[in-house]
Tab-separated table of C-alpha atoms in Angstrom:
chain	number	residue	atom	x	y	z
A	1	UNK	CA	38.716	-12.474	69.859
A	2	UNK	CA	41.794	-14.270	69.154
A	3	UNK	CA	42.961	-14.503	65.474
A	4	UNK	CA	44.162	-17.671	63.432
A	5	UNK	CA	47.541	-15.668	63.078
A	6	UNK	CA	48.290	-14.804	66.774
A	7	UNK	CA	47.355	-18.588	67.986
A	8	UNK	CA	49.775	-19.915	65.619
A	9	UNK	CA	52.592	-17.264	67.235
A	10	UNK	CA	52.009	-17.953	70.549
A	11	UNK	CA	52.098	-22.272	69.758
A	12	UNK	CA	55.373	-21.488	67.751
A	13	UNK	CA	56.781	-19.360	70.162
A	14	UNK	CA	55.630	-22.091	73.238
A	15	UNK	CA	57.166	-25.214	71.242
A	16	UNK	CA	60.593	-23.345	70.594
A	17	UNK	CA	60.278	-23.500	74.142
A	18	UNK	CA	60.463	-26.759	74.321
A	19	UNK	CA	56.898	-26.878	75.837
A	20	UNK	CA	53.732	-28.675	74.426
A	21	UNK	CA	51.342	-26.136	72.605
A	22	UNK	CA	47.984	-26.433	74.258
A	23	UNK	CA	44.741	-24.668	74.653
A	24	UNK	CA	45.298	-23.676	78.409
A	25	UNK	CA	49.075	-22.455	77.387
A	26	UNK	CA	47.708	-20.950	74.444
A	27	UNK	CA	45.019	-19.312	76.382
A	28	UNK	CA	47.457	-18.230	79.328
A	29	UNK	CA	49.470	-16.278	76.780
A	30	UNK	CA	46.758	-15.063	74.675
A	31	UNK	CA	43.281	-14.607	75.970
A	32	UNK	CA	40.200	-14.910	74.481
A	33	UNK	CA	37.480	-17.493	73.531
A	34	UNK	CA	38.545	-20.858	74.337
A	35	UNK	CA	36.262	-22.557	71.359
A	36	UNK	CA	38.126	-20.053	69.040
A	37	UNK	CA	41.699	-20.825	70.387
A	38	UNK	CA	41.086	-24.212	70.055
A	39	UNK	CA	39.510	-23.957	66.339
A	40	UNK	CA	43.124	-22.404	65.531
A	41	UNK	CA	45.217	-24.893	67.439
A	42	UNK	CA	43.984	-27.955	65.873
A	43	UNK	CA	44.592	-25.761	62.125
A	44	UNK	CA	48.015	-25.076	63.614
A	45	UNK	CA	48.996	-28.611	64.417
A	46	UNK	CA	47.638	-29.840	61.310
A	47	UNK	CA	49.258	-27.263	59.316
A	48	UNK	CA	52.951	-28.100	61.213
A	49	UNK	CA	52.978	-31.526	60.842
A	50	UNK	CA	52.112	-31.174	57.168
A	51	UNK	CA	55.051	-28.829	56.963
A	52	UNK	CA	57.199	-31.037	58.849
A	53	UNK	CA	56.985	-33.765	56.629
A	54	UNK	CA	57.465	-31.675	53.670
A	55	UNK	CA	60.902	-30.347	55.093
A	56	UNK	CA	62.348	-34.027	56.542
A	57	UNK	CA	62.676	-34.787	52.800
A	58	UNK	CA	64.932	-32.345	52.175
A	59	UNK	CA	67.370	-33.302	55.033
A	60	UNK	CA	70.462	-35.652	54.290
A	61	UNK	CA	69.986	-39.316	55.126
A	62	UNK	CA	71.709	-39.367	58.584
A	63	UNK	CA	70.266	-36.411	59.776
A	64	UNK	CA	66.826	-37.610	59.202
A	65	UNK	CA	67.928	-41.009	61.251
A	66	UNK	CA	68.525	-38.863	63.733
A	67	UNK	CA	65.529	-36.431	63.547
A	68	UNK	CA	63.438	-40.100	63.286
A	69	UNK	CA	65.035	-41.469	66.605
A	70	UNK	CA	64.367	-38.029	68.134
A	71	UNK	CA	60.923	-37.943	67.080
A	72	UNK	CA	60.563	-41.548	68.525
A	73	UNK	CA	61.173	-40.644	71.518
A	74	UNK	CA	59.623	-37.851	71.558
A	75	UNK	CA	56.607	-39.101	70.693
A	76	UNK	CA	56.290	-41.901	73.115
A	77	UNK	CA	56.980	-39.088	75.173
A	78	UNK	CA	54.027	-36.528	73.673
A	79	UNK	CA	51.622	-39.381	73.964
A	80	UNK	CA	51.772	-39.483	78.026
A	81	UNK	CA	51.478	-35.763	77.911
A	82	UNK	CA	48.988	-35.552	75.202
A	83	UNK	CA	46.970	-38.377	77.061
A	84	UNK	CA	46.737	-35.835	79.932
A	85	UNK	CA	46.571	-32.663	77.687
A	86	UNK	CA	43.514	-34.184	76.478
A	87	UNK	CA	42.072	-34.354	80.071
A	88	UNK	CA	42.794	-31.209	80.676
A	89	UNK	CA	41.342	-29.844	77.429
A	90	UNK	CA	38.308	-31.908	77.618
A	91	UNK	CA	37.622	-30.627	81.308
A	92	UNK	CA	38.092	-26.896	79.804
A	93	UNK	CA	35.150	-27.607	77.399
A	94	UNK	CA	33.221	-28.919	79.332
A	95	UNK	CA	33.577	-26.081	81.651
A	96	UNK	CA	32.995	-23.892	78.643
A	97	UNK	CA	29.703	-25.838	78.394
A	98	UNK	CA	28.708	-25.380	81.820
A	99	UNK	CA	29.490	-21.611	81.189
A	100	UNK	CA	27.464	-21.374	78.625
A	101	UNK	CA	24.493	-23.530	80.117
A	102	UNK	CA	24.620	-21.374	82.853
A	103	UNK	CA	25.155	-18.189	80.456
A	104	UNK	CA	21.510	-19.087	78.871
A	105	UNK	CA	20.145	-20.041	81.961
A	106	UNK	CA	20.387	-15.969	83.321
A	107	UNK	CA	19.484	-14.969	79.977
A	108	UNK	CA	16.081	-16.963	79.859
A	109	UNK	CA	16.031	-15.287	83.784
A	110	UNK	CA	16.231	-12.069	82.391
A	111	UNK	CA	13.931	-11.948	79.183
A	112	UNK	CA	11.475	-14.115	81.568
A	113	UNK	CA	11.491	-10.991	84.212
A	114	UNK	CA	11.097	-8.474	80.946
A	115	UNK	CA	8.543	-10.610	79.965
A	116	UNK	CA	6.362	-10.374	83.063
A	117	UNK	CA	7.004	-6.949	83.376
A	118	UNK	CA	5.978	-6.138	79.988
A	119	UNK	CA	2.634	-8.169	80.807
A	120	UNK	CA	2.557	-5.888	83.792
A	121	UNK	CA	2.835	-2.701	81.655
A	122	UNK	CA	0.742	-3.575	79.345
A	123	UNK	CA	-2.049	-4.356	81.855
A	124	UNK	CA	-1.514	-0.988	83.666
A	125	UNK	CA	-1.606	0.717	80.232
A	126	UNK	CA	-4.779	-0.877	79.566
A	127	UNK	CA	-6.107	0.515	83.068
A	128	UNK	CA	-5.168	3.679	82.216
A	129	UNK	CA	-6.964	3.857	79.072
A	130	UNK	CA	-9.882	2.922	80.090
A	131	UNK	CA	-9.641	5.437	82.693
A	132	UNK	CA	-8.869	8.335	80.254
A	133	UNK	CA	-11.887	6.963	78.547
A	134	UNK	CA	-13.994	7.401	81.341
A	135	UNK	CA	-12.989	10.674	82.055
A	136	UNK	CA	-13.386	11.806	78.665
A	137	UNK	CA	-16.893	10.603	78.653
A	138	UNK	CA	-17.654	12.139	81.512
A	139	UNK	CA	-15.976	15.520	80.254
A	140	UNK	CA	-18.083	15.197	77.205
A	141	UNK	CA	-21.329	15.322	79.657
A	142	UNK	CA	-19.763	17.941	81.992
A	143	UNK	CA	-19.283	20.254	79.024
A	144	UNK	CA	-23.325	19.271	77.487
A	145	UNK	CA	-24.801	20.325	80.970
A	146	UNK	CA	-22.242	23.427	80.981
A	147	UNK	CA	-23.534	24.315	76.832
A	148	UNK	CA	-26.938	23.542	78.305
A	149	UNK	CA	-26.971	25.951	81.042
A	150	UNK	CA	-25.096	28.131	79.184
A	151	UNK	CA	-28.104	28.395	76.760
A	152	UNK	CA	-30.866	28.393	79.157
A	153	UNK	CA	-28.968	30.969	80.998
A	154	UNK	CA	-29.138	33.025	77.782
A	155	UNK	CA	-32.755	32.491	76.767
A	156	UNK	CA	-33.729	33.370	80.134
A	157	UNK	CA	-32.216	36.526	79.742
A	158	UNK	CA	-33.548	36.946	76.435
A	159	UNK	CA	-36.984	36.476	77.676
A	160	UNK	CA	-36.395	38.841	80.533
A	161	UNK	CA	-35.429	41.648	78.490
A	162	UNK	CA	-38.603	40.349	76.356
A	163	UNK	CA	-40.558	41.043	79.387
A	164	UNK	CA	-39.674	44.400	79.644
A	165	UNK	CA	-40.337	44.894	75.881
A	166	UNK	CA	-43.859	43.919	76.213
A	167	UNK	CA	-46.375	47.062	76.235
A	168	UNK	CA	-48.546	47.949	78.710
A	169	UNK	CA	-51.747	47.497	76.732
A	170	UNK	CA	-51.546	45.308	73.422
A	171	UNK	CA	-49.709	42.615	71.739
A	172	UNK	CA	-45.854	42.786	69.959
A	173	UNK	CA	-45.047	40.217	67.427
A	174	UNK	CA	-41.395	38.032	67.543
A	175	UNK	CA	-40.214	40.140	64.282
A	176	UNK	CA	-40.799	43.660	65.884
A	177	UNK	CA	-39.029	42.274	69.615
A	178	UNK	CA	-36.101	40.925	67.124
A	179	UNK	CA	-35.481	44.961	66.134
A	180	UNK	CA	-35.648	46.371	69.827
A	181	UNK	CA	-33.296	44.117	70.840
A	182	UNK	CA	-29.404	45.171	72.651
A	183	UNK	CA	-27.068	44.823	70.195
A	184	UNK	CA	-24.963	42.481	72.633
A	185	UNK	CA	-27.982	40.393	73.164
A	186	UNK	CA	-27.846	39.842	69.301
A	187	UNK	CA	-24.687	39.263	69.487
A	188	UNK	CA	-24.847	37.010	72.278
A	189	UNK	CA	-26.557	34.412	70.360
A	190	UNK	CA	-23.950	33.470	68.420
A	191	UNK	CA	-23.077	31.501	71.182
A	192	UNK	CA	-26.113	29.747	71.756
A	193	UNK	CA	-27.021	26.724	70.439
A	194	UNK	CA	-29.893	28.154	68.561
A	195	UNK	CA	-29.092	31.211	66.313
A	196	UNK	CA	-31.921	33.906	67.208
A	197	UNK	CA	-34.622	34.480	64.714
A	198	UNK	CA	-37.913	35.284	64.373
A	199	UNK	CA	-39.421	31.360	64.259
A	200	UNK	CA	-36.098	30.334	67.082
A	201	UNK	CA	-37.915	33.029	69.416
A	202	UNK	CA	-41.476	32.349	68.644
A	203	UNK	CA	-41.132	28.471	69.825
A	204	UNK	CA	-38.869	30.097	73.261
A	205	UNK	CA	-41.172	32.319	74.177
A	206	UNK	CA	-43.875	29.300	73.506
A	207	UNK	CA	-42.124	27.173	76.496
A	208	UNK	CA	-42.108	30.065	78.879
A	209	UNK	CA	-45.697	30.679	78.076
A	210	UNK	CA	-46.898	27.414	79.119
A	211	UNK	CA	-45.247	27.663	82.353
A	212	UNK	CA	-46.652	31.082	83.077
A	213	UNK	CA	-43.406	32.489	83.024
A	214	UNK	CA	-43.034	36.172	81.668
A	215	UNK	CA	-45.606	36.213	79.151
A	216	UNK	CA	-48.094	34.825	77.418
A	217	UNK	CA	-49.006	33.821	73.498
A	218	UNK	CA	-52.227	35.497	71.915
A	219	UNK	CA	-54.061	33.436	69.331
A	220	UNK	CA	-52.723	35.153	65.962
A	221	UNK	CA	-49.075	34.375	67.318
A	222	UNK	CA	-48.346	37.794	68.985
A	223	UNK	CA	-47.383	37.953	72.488
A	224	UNK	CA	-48.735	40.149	75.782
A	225	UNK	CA	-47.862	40.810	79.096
A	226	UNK	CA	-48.769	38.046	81.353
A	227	UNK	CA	-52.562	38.041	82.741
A	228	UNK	CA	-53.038	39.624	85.888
């Protein structure tokens, strides 16, 4: 971005060239934001003429009659040009304008695109999380009918080596199965859902009972091979 500093270079340097400092000249020489260039131009002609004045005080009599008749002229002269300078520089901001109108226009384009695609996301993220939550839900009952028949799996193989247990002739109670139990099959049901003891086993071996299935319950609790 153009500074105050270089603006007023490049209008010295153009009106020791005998040429009229304006905006497009300025900008032709030293490019950058037109708004800015012409923020420093109108400081710089301000600040010259002040100058000017200040120094045409100083200068002896005739030579200020002749600087005045010069600056006559030249004025009457600056006025046509500044007439059309002033076109020209009006046309530039309003150019500037458009440029900018435009400029906004895109903008509001683009953050109106992000916008809808953002909406887009946010619905696809929204479809995606209910997903997940479906699928976790139906993990959760995928891995209850896997612990499930995990369990049954292992009371069913409890209740088969119960089976063999059973004597011939007689009764065996749920503490005395408990001690003739494999080691691995106590150790098994540490993964069950049910930790095996005495009243655990009592209540299984109840269930299978009243579906006929590998033995059967005597009255005082003890438990036989099924009837024949």
């Amino acid at each position: 971005m153009p500074t105050k500093t270089q603006v007023f270079e490049v209008a010295d340097a153009l009106l020791a060239e005998g040429h009229q400092p304006s905006r497009r000249k300025v900008n032709e020489r030293l490019p950058g934001s037109p708004r800015v260039i012409l923020q420093h131009l109108d400081a710089w002609r301000d600040e010259r003429a002040y100058r000017l004045e200040l120094d045409l005080k100083d200068l002896p009599e005739r030579l200020q009659e002749q600087v005045a008749t010069f600056a006559k002229d030249a004025w009457r002269t600056a006025q046509t040009n500044a007439a059309a300078a002033w076109q020209r520089e009006r046309s530039s901001r309003e150019q500037v304008r458009r440029d900018e109108a435009e400029d906004r226009e895109h903008l509001l384009g683009l953050l109106e695109a992000a916008e809808t695609r953002v909406a887009g996301l946010s619905a696809q993220l929204a479809t995606v999380a209910e997903e997940a939550a479906r699928l976790r839900s139906a993990l959760g009952r995928t891995e209850k009918l896997l612990s499930d028949a995990r369990a049954e799996a292992f009371w069913d193989r409890v209740m088969q080596e119960v089976h063999a247990l059973l004597p011939a002739e007689g009764s065996i109670t749920a503490e005395e199965i408990l001690t003739r139990l494999q080691p691995w099959t106590t150790r098994g049901s540490s993964m069950a859902k049910e930790k095996l003891t005495p009243g655990t086993l009592r209540e299984k071996m109840k269930v299978r009972a009243k579906y006929g299935r590998y033995l059967r319950v005597l009255d005082d609790g003890s438990v036989a091979r099924p009837a024949a």
